């Protein structure tokens, strides 16, 4: 049976500018199906579900959700049935995109709900109704972000990461991953998050999980919002892959590295700064938007 034992994660140096040290931690290589940060978000949640006798996993996501994809894959590997509450009831009458096709192929039961109903996903009454409908299901929040996920994401940073880098950069979706990185970091480090969504709500969501103040959101690189792309972004991703041999997707990590590259060009970082870039995986999103 598959287990969530710690993995050996490779690093790759990015030769962007000679006066900066820039390494990328390749979480995309953590597991071929449970990729990147989702591995860390899910591990304690699934252990909790199994330890407490739940027979199913239920969670939420949009049509391109890395979390939906990873949860379905984990359920398939562990023999646990999965249920996905998917935003957009119109999708029930359309051909499934590659993300949802793969989730369904991995055994996930897809339930498409209206966008109004999906907005209620955090409502206790709505969750209680789902729990009554699926009494054997352990409910994992959208994006996998809860206290167990934040605890798991603390493990992304190793002891050497805490001593060898001044700045840690990551993409931001629901905020669980960056919260774990902040909690694990030293007070001398700065955590820079690059949101993939529009809106000012993320800072408050992240602050819910941490009292530390050594972090900042760089909100200029969402390219219009979740799963929105531009020709400029796609060109950057293609050139980055050619130059560095690192595959990117346009939903999260591609946007983060585009933003980081612009900051470097603008002289944002002092000479000698040691930067660690977290590649949070999710490469299934590359196929979905191609």
mmCIF file of C-alpha atoms in Angstrom:
data_model
loop_
_atom_site.group_PDB
_atom_site.id
_atom_site.type_symbol
_atom_site.label_atom_id
_atom_site.label_comp_id
_atom_site.label_asym_id
_atom_site.label_seq_id
_atom_site.Cartn_x
_atom_site.Cartn_y
_atom_site.Cartn_z
ATOM 1 C CA UNK A 1 0.000 0.000 0.000
ATOM 2 C CA UNK A 2 1.181 3.510 -0.767
ATOM 3 C CA UNK A 3 2.335 5.522 2.231
ATOM 4 C CA UNK A 4 3.339 9.096 2.883
ATOM 5 C CA UNK A 5 6.868 8.456 4.124
ATOM 6 C CA UNK A 6 9.189 11.404 3.579
ATOM 7 C CA UNK A 7 10.659 11.673 0.095
ATOM 8 C CA UNK A 8 14.073 12.740 -1.117
ATOM 9 C CA UNK A 9 13.515 15.975 -3.039
ATOM 10 C CA UNK A 10 16.101 17.116 -5.627
ATOM 11 C CA UNK A 11 17.299 20.699 -5.953
ATOM 12 C CA UNK A 12 18.277 22.437 -9.166
ATOM 13 C CA UNK A 13 20.288 25.631 -9.464
ATOM 14 C CA UNK A 14 18.842 28.303 -11.742
ATOM 15 C CA UNK A 15 21.504 30.326 -13.528
ATOM 16 C CA UNK A 16 19.494 33.533 -13.790
ATOM 17 C CA UNK A 17 21.865 36.153 -12.402
ATOM 18 C CA UNK A 18 25.442 35.749 -11.216
ATOM 19 C CA UNK A 19 25.047 37.896 -8.097
ATOM 20 C CA UNK A 20 22.167 35.818 -6.683
ATOM 21 C CA UNK A 21 21.929 32.186 -5.595
ATOM 22 C CA UNK A 22 18.651 30.733 -6.890
ATOM 23 C CA UNK A 23 17.769 27.093 -6.288
ATOM 24 C CA UNK A 24 14.494 25.397 -7.115
ATOM 25 C CA UNK A 25 13.212 22.627 -4.864
ATOM 26 C CA UNK A 26 11.539 20.171 -7.217
ATOM 27 C CA UNK A 27 8.445 19.110 -5.304
ATOM 28 C CA UNK A 28 6.990 18.229 -8.692
ATOM 29 C CA UNK A 29 9.174 15.116 -8.428
ATOM 30 C CA UNK A 30 7.781 14.067 -5.043
ATOM 31 C CA UNK A 31 5.336 11.599 -6.588
ATOM 32 C CA UNK A 32 4.096 11.129 -10.177
ATOM 33 C CA UNK A 33 0.414 11.486 -9.211
ATOM 34 C CA UNK A 34 0.284 13.119 -5.777
ATOM 35 C CA UNK A 35 2.433 15.993 -6.849
ATOM 36 C CA UNK A 36 4.250 18.680 -4.969
ATOM 37 C CA UNK A 37 2.605 20.525 -2.107
ATOM 38 C CA UNK A 38 -0.508 18.325 -2.341
ATOM 39 C CA UNK A 39 1.578 15.410 -1.065
ATOM 40 C CA UNK A 40 2.315 17.380 2.093
ATOM 41 C CA UNK A 41 -1.199 18.783 2.467
ATOM 42 C CA UNK A 42 -2.848 15.389 2.182
ATOM 43 C CA UNK A 43 -0.570 13.181 4.240
ATOM 44 C CA UNK A 44 -1.804 14.093 7.736
ATOM 45 C CA UNK A 45 -5.393 14.458 6.554
ATOM 46 C CA UNK A 46 -5.474 10.966 5.087
ATOM 47 C CA UNK A 47 -3.752 9.477 8.127
ATOM 48 C CA UNK A 48 -6.383 11.142 10.325
ATOM 49 C CA UNK A 49 -9.207 9.797 8.157
ATOM 50 C CA UNK A 50 -7.843 6.257 8.267
ATOM 51 C CA UNK A 51 -7.114 6.375 11.997
ATOM 52 C CA UNK A 52 -10.685 7.502 12.711
ATOM 53 C CA UNK A 53 -12.427 4.916 10.595
ATOM 54 C CA UNK A 54 -13.661 7.038 7.689
ATOM 55 C CA UNK A 55 -14.425 5.074 4.531
ATOM 56 C CA UNK A 56 -14.386 7.904 1.980
ATOM 57 C CA UNK A 57 -12.654 11.216 1.260
ATOM 58 C CA UNK A 58 -14.764 14.182 0.151
ATOM 59 C CA UNK A 59 -13.340 17.461 -1.013
ATOM 60 C CA UNK A 60 -13.953 20.541 -3.174
ATOM 61 C CA UNK A 61 -12.370 22.106 -6.227
ATOM 62 C CA UNK A 62 -12.664 23.820 -9.564
ATOM 63 C CA UNK A 63 -12.326 22.245 -12.978
ATOM 64 C CA UNK A 64 -8.517 22.569 -12.994
ATOM 65 C CA UNK A 65 -7.890 21.767 -9.343
ATOM 66 C CA UNK A 66 -4.550 20.157 -8.500
ATOM 67 C CA UNK A 67 -6.095 19.204 -5.176
ATOM 68 C CA UNK A 68 -8.966 17.310 -6.816
ATOM 69 C CA UNK A 69 -6.473 15.481 -9.025
ATOM 70 C CA UNK A 70 -4.162 14.585 -6.134
ATOM 71 C CA UNK A 71 -6.974 13.479 -3.809
ATOM 72 C CA UNK A 72 -8.404 11.182 -6.465
ATOM 73 C CA UNK A 73 -4.960 9.679 -7.090
ATOM 74 C CA UNK A 74 -4.306 9.164 -3.377
ATOM 75 C CA UNK A 75 -7.681 7.476 -2.964
ATOM 76 C CA UNK A 76 -6.978 5.177 -5.881
ATOM 77 C CA UNK A 77 -3.564 4.216 -4.506
ATOM 78 C CA UNK A 78 -4.899 3.639 -0.987
ATOM 79 C CA UNK A 79 -8.157 1.984 -1.994
ATOM 80 C CA UNK A 80 -10.300 4.757 -0.460
ATOM 81 C CA UNK A 81 -13.310 5.974 -2.490
ATOM 82 C CA UNK A 82 -13.220 9.715 -3.206
ATOM 83 C CA UNK A 83 -15.920 12.292 -3.863
ATOM 84 C CA UNK A 84 -15.309 15.647 -5.542
ATOM 85 C CA UNK A 85 -17.675 18.585 -5.182
ATOM 86 C CA UNK A 86 -16.894 20.524 -8.365
ATOM 87 C CA UNK A 87 -17.651 24.208 -8.938
ATOM 88 C CA UNK A 88 -19.973 24.811 -11.911
ATOM 89 C CA UNK A 89 -23.063 22.707 -12.561
ATOM 90 C CA UNK A 90 -22.769 23.543 -16.273
ATOM 91 C CA UNK A 91 -19.733 21.246 -16.409
ATOM 92 C CA UNK A 92 -21.984 18.231 -15.927
ATOM 93 C CA UNK A 93 -23.188 18.700 -19.513
ATOM 94 C CA UNK A 94 -19.769 19.291 -21.088
ATOM 95 C CA UNK A 95 -16.850 17.072 -22.027
ATOM 96 C CA UNK A 96 -14.595 16.736 -19.008
ATOM 97 C CA UNK A 97 -11.216 18.434 -19.212
ATOM 98 C CA UNK A 98 -8.068 16.304 -18.669
ATOM 99 C CA UNK A 99 -7.946 17.095 -14.926
ATOM 100 C CA UNK A 100 -11.479 15.886 -14.291
ATOM 101 C CA UNK A 101 -11.103 12.978 -16.703
ATOM 102 C CA UNK A 102 -8.098 11.754 -14.745
ATOM 103 C CA UNK A 103 -9.839 12.249 -11.412
ATOM 104 C CA UNK A 104 -12.792 10.220 -12.661
ATOM 105 C CA UNK A 105 -10.454 7.556 -14.060
ATOM 106 C CA UNK A 106 -8.911 7.308 -10.572
ATOM 107 C CA UNK A 107 -12.332 6.496 -9.169
ATOM 108 C CA UNK A 108 -13.496 9.903 -7.952
ATOM 109 C CA UNK A 109 -17.255 10.389 -7.910
ATOM 110 C CA UNK A 110 -17.824 13.881 -9.318
ATOM 111 C CA UNK A 111 -20.725 16.035 -8.109
ATOM 112 C CA UNK A 112 -21.156 19.301 -10.029
ATOM 113 C CA UNK A 113 -22.830 22.082 -8.057
ATOM 114 C CA UNK A 114 -23.900 25.598 -8.937
ATOM 115 C CA UNK A 115 -21.508 28.419 -8.233
ATOM 116 C CA UNK A 116 -23.913 29.756 -5.619
ATOM 117 C CA UNK A 117 -23.912 26.419 -3.805
ATOM 118 C CA UNK A 118 -20.129 26.184 -4.153
ATOM 119 C CA UNK A 119 -19.738 29.510 -2.361
ATOM 120 C CA UNK A 120 -21.321 27.816 0.665
ATOM 121 C CA UNK A 121 -18.522 25.239 0.883
ATOM 122 C CA UNK A 122 -17.261 26.694 4.187
ATOM 123 C CA UNK A 123 -20.760 27.051 5.658
ATOM 124 C CA UNK A 124 -21.188 24.657 8.628
ATOM 125 C CA UNK A 125 -24.791 23.955 7.660
ATOM 126 C CA UNK A 126 -23.772 23.077 4.099
ATOM 127 C CA UNK A 127 -20.996 20.817 5.348
ATOM 128 C CA UNK A 128 -23.384 19.182 7.806
ATOM 129 C CA UNK A 129 -25.771 18.439 4.950
ATOM 130 C CA UNK A 130 -22.910 16.886 2.971
ATOM 131 C CA UNK A 131 -21.899 14.837 6.005
ATOM 132 C CA UNK A 132 -25.441 13.520 6.277
ATOM 133 C CA UNK A 133 -25.484 12.710 2.566
ATOM 134 C CA UNK A 134 -22.082 10.986 2.802
ATOM 135 C CA UNK A 135 -21.853 9.768 6.424
ATOM 136 C CA UNK A 136 -18.704 7.696 5.828
ATOM 137 C CA UNK A 137 -16.763 10.597 4.277
ATOM 138 C CA UNK A 138 -13.978 12.607 5.843
ATOM 139 C CA UNK A 139 -14.364 16.156 4.507
ATOM 140 C CA UNK A 140 -11.190 17.925 3.373
ATOM 141 C CA UNK A 141 -11.504 21.670 2.578
ATOM 142 C CA UNK A 142 -10.944 23.199 -0.834
ATOM 143 C CA UNK A 143 -7.267 23.125 -1.718
ATOM 144 C CA UNK A 144 -6.698 20.805 1.236
ATOM 145 C CA UNK A 145 -6.000 23.720 3.548
ATOM 146 C CA UNK A 146 -6.657 23.082 7.234
ATOM 147 C CA UNK A 147 -4.545 22.730 10.367
ATOM 148 C CA UNK A 148 -3.347 19.248 9.358
ATOM 149 C CA UNK A 149 -2.336 20.528 5.920
ATOM 150 C CA UNK A 150 -0.383 23.445 7.372
ATOM 151 C CA UNK A 151 1.396 21.031 9.701
ATOM 152 C CA UNK A 152 2.292 18.825 6.744
ATOM 153 C CA UNK A 153 3.575 21.746 4.683
ATOM 154 C CA UNK A 154 6.015 22.642 7.439
ATOM 155 C CA UNK A 155 7.889 19.502 6.377
ATOM 156 C CA UNK A 156 8.598 20.986 2.937
ATOM 157 C CA UNK A 157 11.535 22.896 4.430
ATOM 158 C CA UNK A 158 14.463 20.819 5.603
ATOM 159 C CA UNK A 159 16.981 21.818 8.255
ATOM 160 C CA UNK A 160 19.427 22.819 5.519
ATOM 161 C CA UNK A 161 16.765 24.987 3.859
ATOM 162 C CA UNK A 162 16.395 26.888 7.109
ATOM 163 C CA UNK A 163 20.114 27.613 7.225
ATOM 164 C CA UNK A 164 21.021 28.076 3.572
ATOM 165 C CA UNK A 165 18.475 30.562 2.205
ATOM 166 C CA UNK A 166 17.428 34.140 2.888
ATOM 167 C CA UNK A 167 14.239 34.200 0.800
ATOM 168 C CA UNK A 168 11.765 31.411 0.042
ATOM 169 C CA UNK A 169 9.309 31.868 -2.836
ATOM 170 C CA UNK A 170 6.133 29.939 -3.531
ATOM 171 C CA UNK A 171 2.888 30.165 -5.454
ATOM 172 C CA UNK A 172 -0.258 30.773 -3.397
ATOM 173 C CA UNK A 173 -3.705 29.282 -3.898
ATOM 174 C CA UNK A 174 -5.721 28.792 -0.724
ATOM 175 C CA UNK A 175 -2.780 29.748 1.525
ATOM 176 C CA UNK A 176 -2.048 26.476 3.300
ATOM 177 C CA UNK A 177 1.338 25.869 1.732
ATOM 178 C CA UNK A 178 2.730 29.319 2.405
ATOM 179 C CA UNK A 179 1.364 29.175 5.957
ATOM 180 C CA UNK A 180 3.307 25.969 6.559
ATOM 181 C CA UNK A 181 6.470 27.504 5.089
ATOM 182 C CA UNK A 182 6.066 30.591 7.277
ATOM 183 C CA UNK A 183 5.567 28.494 10.386
ATOM 184 C CA UNK A 184 8.652 26.385 9.605
ATOM 185 C CA UNK A 185 10.883 29.320 8.635
ATOM 186 C CA UNK A 186 13.326 31.182 10.822
ATOM 187 C CA UNK A 187 12.689 34.807 11.736
ATOM 188 C CA UNK A 188 15.687 35.797 9.596
ATOM 189 C CA UNK A 189 14.055 34.410 6.456
ATOM 190 C CA UNK A 190 11.495 36.141 4.234
ATOM 191 C CA UNK A 191 8.700 34.157 2.608
ATOM 192 C CA UNK A 192 7.382 35.628 -0.641
ATOM 193 C CA UNK A 193 4.052 34.348 -1.930
ATOM 194 C CA UNK A 194 2.768 34.873 -5.469
ATOM 195 C CA UNK A 195 -1.043 34.525 -5.497
ATOM 196 C CA UNK A 196 -2.640 32.862 -8.508
ATOM 197 C CA UNK A 197 -6.007 34.416 -7.634
ATOM 198 C CA UNK A 198 -7.296 37.974 -7.618
ATOM 199 C CA UNK A 199 -8.503 39.484 -4.358
ATOM 200 C CA UNK A 200 -7.258 40.784 -1.036
ATOM 201 C CA UNK A 201 -8.708 37.967 1.065
ATOM 202 C CA UNK A 202 -5.597 35.776 0.996
ATOM 203 C CA UNK A 203 -3.570 37.788 3.495
ATOM 204 C CA UNK A 204 -6.296 37.404 6.110
ATOM 205 C CA UNK A 205 -6.643 33.691 5.343
ATOM 206 C CA UNK A 206 -2.906 33.147 5.770
ATOM 207 C CA UNK A 207 -2.733 35.199 8.961
ATOM 208 C CA UNK A 208 -5.328 32.809 10.412
ATOM 209 C CA UNK A 209 -2.648 30.092 10.416
ATOM 210 C CA UNK A 210 0.387 32.037 11.649
ATOM 211 C CA UNK A 211 1.388 34.825 14.009
ATOM 212 C CA UNK A 212 4.671 35.441 12.209
ATOM 213 C CA UNK A 213 5.215 38.562 10.143
ATOM 214 C CA UNK A 214 8.201 37.532 7.993
ATOM 215 C CA UNK A 215 6.142 37.142 4.827
ATOM 216 C CA UNK A 216 4.705 39.159 1.976
ATOM 217 C CA UNK A 217 2.328 38.575 -0.929
ATOM 218 C CA UNK A 218 3.371 39.773 -4.388
ATOM 219 C CA UNK A 219 -0.055 40.225 -5.970
ATOM 220 C CA UNK A 220 0.857 41.566 -9.415
ATOM 221 C CA UNK A 221 1.169 38.266 -11.265
ATOM 222 C CA UNK A 222 -2.196 36.520 -11.199
ATOM 223 C CA UNK A 223 -2.678 37.271 -14.937
ATOM 224 C CA UNK A 224 -6.387 37.891 -14.503
ATOM 225 C CA UNK A 225 -7.170 35.262 -11.895
ATOM 226 C CA UNK A 226 -7.333 31.536 -11.315
ATOM 227 C CA UNK A 227 -6.636 29.467 -14.451
ATOM 228 C CA UNK A 228 -6.362 32.650 -16.536
ATOM 229 C CA UNK A 229 -3.339 32.922 -18.828
ATOM 230 C CA UNK A 230 -1.880 35.280 -21.403
ATOM 231 C CA UNK A 231 0.319 34.778 -24.447
ATOM 232 C CA UNK A 232 3.146 36.495 -22.555
ATOM 233 C CA UNK A 233 2.920 33.991 -19.706
ATOM 234 C CA UNK A 234 2.816 30.980 -22.022
ATOM 235 C CA UNK A 235 5.821 32.294 -23.950
ATOM 236 C CA UNK A 236 7.754 32.750 -20.708
ATOM 237 C CA UNK A 237 6.941 29.191 -19.601
ATOM 238 C CA UNK A 238 8.065 27.741 -22.927
ATOM 239 C CA UNK A 239 11.332 29.696 -22.834
ATOM 240 C CA UNK A 240 11.960 28.833 -19.180
ATOM 241 C CA UNK A 241 11.563 25.130 -19.904
ATOM 242 C CA UNK A 242 13.945 25.426 -22.847
ATOM 243 C CA UNK A 243 16.558 27.335 -20.836
ATOM 244 C CA UNK A 244 16.400 25.361 -17.577
ATOM 245 C CA UNK A 245 14.757 22.016 -18.327
ATOM 246 C CA UNK A 246 12.147 22.576 -15.629
ATOM 247 C CA UNK A 247 8.515 21.887 -16.598
ATOM 248 C CA UNK A 248 6.030 24.528 -15.426
ATOM 249 C CA UNK A 249 2.260 24.897 -15.484
ATOM 250 C CA UNK A 250 0.452 28.207 -16.088
ATOM 251 C CA UNK A 251 -1.896 28.124 -13.095
ATOM 252 C CA UNK A 252 0.560 28.428 -10.194
ATOM 253 C CA UNK A 253 4.290 27.858 -10.591
ATOM 254 C CA UNK A 254 4.578 29.477 -14.010
ATOM 255 C CA UNK A 255 3.059 32.692 -12.685
ATOM 256 C CA UNK A 256 5.292 32.637 -9.617
ATOM 257 C CA UNK A 257 8.482 32.231 -11.646
ATOM 258 C CA UNK A 258 7.388 34.921 -14.112
ATOM 259 C CA UNK A 259 6.923 37.292 -11.181
ATOM 260 C CA UNK A 260 10.193 36.299 -9.551
ATOM 261 C CA UNK A 261 12.066 36.848 -12.816
ATOM 262 C CA UNK A 262 10.615 40.348 -13.140
ATOM 263 C CA UNK A 263 11.520 41.199 -9.545
ATOM 264 C CA UNK A 264 15.092 40.084 -10.199
ATOM 265 C CA UNK A 265 15.289 42.223 -13.333
ATOM 266 C CA UNK A 266 13.980 45.195 -11.342
ATOM 267 C CA UNK A 267 16.745 44.795 -8.737
ATOM 268 C CA UNK A 268 14.330 43.792 -5.990
ATOM 269 C CA UNK A 269 16.902 41.577 -4.222
ATOM 270 C CA UNK A 270 20.223 42.648 -2.752
ATOM 271 C CA UNK A 271 23.387 41.146 -4.206
ATOM 272 C CA UNK A 272 24.282 37.858 -2.597
ATOM 273 C CA UNK A 273 20.688 37.001 -1.629
ATOM 274 C CA UNK A 274 20.126 33.243 -1.445
ATOM 275 C CA UNK A 275 16.699 32.362 -2.869
ATOM 276 C CA UNK A 276 14.878 29.035 -2.650
ATOM 277 C CA UNK A 277 12.015 28.555 -5.116
ATOM 278 C CA UNK A 278 9.403 25.936 -4.226
ATOM 279 C CA UNK A 279 8.129 24.105 -7.308
ATOM 280 C CA UNK A 280 4.731 23.059 -6.007
ATOM 281 C CA UNK A 281 3.996 20.557 -8.783
ATOM 282 C CA UNK A 282 0.523 20.464 -10.263
ATOM 283 C CA UNK A 283 1.776 19.730 -13.762
ATOM 284 C CA UNK A 284 -1.581 18.167 -14.639
ATOM 285 C CA UNK A 285 -2.723 21.805 -14.970
ATOM 286 C CA UNK A 286 -0.325 22.169 -17.902
ATOM 287 C CA UNK A 287 -2.325 19.594 -19.840
ATOM 288 C CA UNK A 288 -5.682 21.054 -18.857
ATOM 289 C CA UNK A 289 -4.902 24.500 -20.268
ATOM 290 C CA UNK A 290 -3.042 23.361 -23.365
#
